[in-house]
CSV table of C-alpha atoms in Angstrom, one decimal:
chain,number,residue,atom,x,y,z
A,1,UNK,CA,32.8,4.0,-9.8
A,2,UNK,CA,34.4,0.6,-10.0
A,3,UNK,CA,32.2,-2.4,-11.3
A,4,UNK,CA,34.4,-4.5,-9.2
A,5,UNK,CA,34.4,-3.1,-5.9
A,6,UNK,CA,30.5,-2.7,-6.1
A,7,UNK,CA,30.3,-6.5,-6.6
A,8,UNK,CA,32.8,-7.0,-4.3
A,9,UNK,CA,30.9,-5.3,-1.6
A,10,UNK,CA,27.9,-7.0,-2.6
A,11,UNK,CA,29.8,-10.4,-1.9
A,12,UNK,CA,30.9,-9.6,1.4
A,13,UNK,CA,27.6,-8.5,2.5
A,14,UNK,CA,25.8,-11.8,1.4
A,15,UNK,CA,28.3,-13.9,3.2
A,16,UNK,CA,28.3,-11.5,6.6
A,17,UNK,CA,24.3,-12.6,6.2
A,18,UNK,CA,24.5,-15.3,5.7
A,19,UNK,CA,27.2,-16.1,8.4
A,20,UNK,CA,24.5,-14.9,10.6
A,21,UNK,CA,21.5,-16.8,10.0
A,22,UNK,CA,23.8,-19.6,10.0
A,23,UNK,CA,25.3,-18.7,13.7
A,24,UNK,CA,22.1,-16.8,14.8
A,25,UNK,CA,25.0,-14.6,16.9
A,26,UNK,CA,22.4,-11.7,17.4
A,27,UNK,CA,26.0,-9.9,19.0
A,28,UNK,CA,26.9,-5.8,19.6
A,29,UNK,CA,30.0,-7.1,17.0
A,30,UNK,CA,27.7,-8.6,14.5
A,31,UNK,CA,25.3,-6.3,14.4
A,32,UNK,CA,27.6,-3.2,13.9
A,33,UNK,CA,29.2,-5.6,11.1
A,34,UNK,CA,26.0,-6.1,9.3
A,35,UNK,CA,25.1,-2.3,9.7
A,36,UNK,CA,28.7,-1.3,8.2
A,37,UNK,CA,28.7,-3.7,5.2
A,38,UNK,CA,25.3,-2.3,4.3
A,39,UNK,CA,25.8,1.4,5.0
A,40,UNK,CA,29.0,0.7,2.7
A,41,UNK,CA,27.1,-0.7,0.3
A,42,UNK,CA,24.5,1.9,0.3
A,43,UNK,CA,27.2,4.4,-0.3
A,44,UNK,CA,27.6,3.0,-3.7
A,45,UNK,CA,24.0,1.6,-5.2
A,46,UNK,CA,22.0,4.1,-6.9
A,47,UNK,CA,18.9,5.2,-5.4
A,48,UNK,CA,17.0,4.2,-8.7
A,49,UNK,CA,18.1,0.1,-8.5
A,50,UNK,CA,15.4,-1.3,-6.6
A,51,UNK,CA,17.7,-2.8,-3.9
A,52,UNK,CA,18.5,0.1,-2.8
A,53,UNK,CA,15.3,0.1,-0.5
A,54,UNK,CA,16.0,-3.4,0.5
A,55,UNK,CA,19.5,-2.1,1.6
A,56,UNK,CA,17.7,0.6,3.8
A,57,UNK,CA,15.6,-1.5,5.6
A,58,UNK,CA,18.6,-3.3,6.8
A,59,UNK,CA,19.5,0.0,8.5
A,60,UNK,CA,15.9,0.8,9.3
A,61,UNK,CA,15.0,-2.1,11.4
A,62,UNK,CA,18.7,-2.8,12.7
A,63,UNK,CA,18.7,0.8,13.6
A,64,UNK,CA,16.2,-0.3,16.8
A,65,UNK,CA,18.5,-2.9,17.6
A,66,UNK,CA,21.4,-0.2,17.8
A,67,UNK,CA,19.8,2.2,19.5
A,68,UNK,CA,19.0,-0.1,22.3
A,69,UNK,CA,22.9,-1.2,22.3
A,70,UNK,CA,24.4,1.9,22.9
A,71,UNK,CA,21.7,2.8,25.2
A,72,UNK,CA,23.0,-0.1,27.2
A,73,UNK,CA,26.1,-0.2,26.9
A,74,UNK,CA,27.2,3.4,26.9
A,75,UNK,CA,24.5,5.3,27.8
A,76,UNK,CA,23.6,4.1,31.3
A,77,UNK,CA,27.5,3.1,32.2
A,78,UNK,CA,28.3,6.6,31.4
A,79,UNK,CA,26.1,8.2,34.1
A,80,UNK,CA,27.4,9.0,38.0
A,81,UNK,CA,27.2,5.9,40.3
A,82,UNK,CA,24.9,8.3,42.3
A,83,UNK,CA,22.3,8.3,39.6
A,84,UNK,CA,22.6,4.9,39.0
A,85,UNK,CA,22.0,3.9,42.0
A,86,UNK,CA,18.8,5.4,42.4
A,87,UNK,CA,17.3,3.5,38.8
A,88,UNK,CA,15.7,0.0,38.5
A,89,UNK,CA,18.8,-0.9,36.4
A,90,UNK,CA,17.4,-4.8,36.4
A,91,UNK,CA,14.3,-3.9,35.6
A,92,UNK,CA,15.1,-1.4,32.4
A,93,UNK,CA,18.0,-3.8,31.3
A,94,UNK,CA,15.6,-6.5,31.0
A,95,UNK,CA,12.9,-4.4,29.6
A,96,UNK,CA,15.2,-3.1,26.7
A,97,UNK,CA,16.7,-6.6,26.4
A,98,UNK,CA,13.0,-7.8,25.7
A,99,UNK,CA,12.6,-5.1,22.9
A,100,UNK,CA,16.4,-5.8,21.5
A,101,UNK,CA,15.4,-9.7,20.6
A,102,UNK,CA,11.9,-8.7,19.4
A,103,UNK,CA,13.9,-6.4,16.8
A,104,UNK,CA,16.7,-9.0,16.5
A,105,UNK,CA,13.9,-11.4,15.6
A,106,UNK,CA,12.6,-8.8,12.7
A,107,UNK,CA,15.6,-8.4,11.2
A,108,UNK,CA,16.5,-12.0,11.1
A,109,UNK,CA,13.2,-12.9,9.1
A,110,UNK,CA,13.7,-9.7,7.0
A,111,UNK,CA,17.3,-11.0,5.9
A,112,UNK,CA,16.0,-14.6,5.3
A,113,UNK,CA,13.9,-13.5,2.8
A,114,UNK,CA,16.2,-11.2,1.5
A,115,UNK,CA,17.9,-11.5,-2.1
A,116,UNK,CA,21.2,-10.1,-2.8
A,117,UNK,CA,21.4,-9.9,-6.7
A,118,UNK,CA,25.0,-10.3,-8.4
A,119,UNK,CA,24.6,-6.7,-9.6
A,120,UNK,CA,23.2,-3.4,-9.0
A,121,UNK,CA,23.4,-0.4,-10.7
A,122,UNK,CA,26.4,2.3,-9.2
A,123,UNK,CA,25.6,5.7,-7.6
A,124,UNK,CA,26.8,8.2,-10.1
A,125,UNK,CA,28.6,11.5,-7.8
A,126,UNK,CA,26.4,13.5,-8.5
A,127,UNK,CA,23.7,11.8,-6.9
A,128,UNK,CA,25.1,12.7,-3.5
A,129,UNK,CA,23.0,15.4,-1.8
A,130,UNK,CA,24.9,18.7,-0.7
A,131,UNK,CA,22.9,20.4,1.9
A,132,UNK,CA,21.2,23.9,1.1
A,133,UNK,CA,22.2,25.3,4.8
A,134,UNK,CA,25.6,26.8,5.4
A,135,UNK,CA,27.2,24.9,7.7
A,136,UNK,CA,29.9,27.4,9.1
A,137,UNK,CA,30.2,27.9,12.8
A,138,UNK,CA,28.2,30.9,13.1
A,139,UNK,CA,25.1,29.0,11.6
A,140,UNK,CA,26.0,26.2,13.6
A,141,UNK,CA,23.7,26.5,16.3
A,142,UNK,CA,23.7,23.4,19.3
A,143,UNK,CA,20.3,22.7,18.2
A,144,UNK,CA,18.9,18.6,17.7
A,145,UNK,CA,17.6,19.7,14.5
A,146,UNK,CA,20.6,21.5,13.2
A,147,UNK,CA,22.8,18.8,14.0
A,148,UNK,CA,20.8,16.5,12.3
A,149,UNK,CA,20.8,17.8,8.7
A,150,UNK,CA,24.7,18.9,10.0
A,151,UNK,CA,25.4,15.2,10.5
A,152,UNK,CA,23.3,14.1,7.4
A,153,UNK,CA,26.2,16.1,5.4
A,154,UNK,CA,28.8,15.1,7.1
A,155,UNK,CA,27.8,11.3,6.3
A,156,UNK,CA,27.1,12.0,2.7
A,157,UNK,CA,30.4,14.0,2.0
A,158,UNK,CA,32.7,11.6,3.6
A,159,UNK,CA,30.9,8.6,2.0
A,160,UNK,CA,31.3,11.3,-1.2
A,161,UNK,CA,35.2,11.3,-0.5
A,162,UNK,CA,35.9,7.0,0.3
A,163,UNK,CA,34.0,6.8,-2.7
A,164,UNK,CA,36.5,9.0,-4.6
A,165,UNK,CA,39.6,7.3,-7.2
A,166,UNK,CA,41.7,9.4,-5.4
A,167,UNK,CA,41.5,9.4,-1.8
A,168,UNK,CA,41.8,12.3,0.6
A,169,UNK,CA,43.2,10.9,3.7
A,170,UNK,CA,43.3,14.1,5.6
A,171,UNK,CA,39.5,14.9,5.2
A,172,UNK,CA,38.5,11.5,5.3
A,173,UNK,CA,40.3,11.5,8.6
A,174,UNK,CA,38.5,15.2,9.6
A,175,UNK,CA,34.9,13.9,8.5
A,176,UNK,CA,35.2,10.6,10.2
A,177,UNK,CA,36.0,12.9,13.7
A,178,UNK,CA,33.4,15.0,13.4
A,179,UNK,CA,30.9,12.2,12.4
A,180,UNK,CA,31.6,10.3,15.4
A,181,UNK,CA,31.1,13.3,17.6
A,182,UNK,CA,27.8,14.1,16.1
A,183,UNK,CA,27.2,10.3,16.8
A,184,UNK,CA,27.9,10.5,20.3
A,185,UNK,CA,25.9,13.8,20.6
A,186,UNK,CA,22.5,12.6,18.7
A,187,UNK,CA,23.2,9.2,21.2
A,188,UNK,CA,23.4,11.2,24.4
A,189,UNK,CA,19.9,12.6,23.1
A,190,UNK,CA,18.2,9.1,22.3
A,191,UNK,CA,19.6,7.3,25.2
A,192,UNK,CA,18.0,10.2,27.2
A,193,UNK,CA,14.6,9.8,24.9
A,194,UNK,CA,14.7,5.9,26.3
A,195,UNK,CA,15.3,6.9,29.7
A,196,UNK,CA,12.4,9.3,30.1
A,197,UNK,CA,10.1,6.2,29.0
A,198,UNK,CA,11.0,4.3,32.2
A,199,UNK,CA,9.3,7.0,34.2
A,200,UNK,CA,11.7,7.8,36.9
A,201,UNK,CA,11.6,10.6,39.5
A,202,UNK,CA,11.4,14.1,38.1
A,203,UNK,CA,14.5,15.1,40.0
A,204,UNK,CA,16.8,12.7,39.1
A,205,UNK,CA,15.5,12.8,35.4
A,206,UNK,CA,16.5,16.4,35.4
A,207,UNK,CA,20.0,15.6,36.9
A,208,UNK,CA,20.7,13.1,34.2
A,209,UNK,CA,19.3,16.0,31.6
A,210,UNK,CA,21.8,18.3,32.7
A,211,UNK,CA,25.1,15.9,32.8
A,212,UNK,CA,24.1,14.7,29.4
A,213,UNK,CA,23.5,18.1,28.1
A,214,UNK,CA,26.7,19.3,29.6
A,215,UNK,CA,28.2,16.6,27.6
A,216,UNK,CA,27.3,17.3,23.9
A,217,UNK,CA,27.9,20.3,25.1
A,218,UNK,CA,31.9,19.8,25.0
A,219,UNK,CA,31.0,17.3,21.9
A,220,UNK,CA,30.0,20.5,20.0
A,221,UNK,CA,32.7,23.0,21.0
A,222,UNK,CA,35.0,20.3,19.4
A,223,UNK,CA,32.8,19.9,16.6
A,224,UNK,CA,33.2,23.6,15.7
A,225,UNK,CA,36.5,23.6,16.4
A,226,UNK,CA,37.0,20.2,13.4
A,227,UNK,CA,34.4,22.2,11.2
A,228,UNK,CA,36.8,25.6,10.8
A,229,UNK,CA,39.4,22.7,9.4
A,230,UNK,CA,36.9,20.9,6.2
């Protein structure tokens, strides 16, 4: 790995913080900048370097703030106008809004405080878990839990492969597919999660179930269909 494009990284994430406290643009944009820069970062920093944790809390308490973005954003635009129609949209926008700038205001004390050291110790390859579980498409059940650790590899082999001297376009190109449809699957299930909280009608709850289900549904088949190709 490349002292220079570890410090490099390093630099660009303390001036996308800094850039923010500055601007206090709490933004989808700036957010899923922040988040990048960081999981980029994270890709690199050995888990031994003790800012490694630091890095992860970024994601941890950011990853509230992106839940409740998609959830808005995609989630509840993506349902039938029929179903929409019959939800307190006002009332659970403003609700999650409320939540999203308590988070917001978490994350902005967090980075205040937070230190971003001229150097860090590198991630050696071999620190990169591979997962015990054989992921071919007969083990590849459409199950939340499989799909998890399924999406947990995914994340760690392509980070595994843009972290490579020599890059492998084509599978960075595969893993980047099928991460974004495990994404949009393991969405589908939280924005669902959220939805439940606002306690609306049985019926139409079960409705919503079965159109989002239906969804990752055709998420998965293409899923399988990438997977035959790593």
């Amino acid at each position: 790995m490349k002292k220079c494009t570890l410090n490099k990284k390093l630099k660009s994430l303390d001036k996308t913080i800094k850039t923010l406290l500055v601007d206090g643009d709490d933004s989808i944009n700036k957010v899923h900048n922040l988040r990048k820069k960081t999981r980029e970062l994270l890709s690199l920093v050995s888990s031994s370097d003790p800012f490694y944790s630091k890095l992860k809390k970024i994601i941890k308490i950011s990853n509230h703030i992106r839940d409740i973005d998609v959830f808005l954003s995609t989630y509840l635009t993506s349902l039938k106008s029929t179903y929409k129609q019959q939800l307190n949209l006002n009332k659970i926008m403003q609700i999650s809004k409320n939540s999203r700038n308590k988070f917001f205001n978490q994350l902005y004390i967090y980075l205040e405080k937070l230190y971003i050291p001229h150097s860090v110790k590198c991630k050696n390859m071999t620190q990169y878990v591979s997962s015990p579980i054989n992921f071919d498409n007969d083990s590849l059940l459409f199950e939340q839990k499989v799909l998890h650790k399924y999406r947990i590899y995914i994340k760690n082999e392509l980070y595994r492969t843009k972290n490579q001297t020599i890059k492998n376009k084509r599978r960075i190109e595969l893993l980047t597919k099928i991460k974004d449809l495990l994404g949009n699957i393991n969405d589908n299930y939280n924005g669902l999660a959220r939805l439940k909280k606002f306690n609306i009608k049985t019926k139409l709850f079960e409705e919503i179930e079965e159109q989002t289900i239906k969804k990752n549904i055709k998420y998965f088949d293409k899923v399988k269909k990438l997977n035959t190709q790593l």
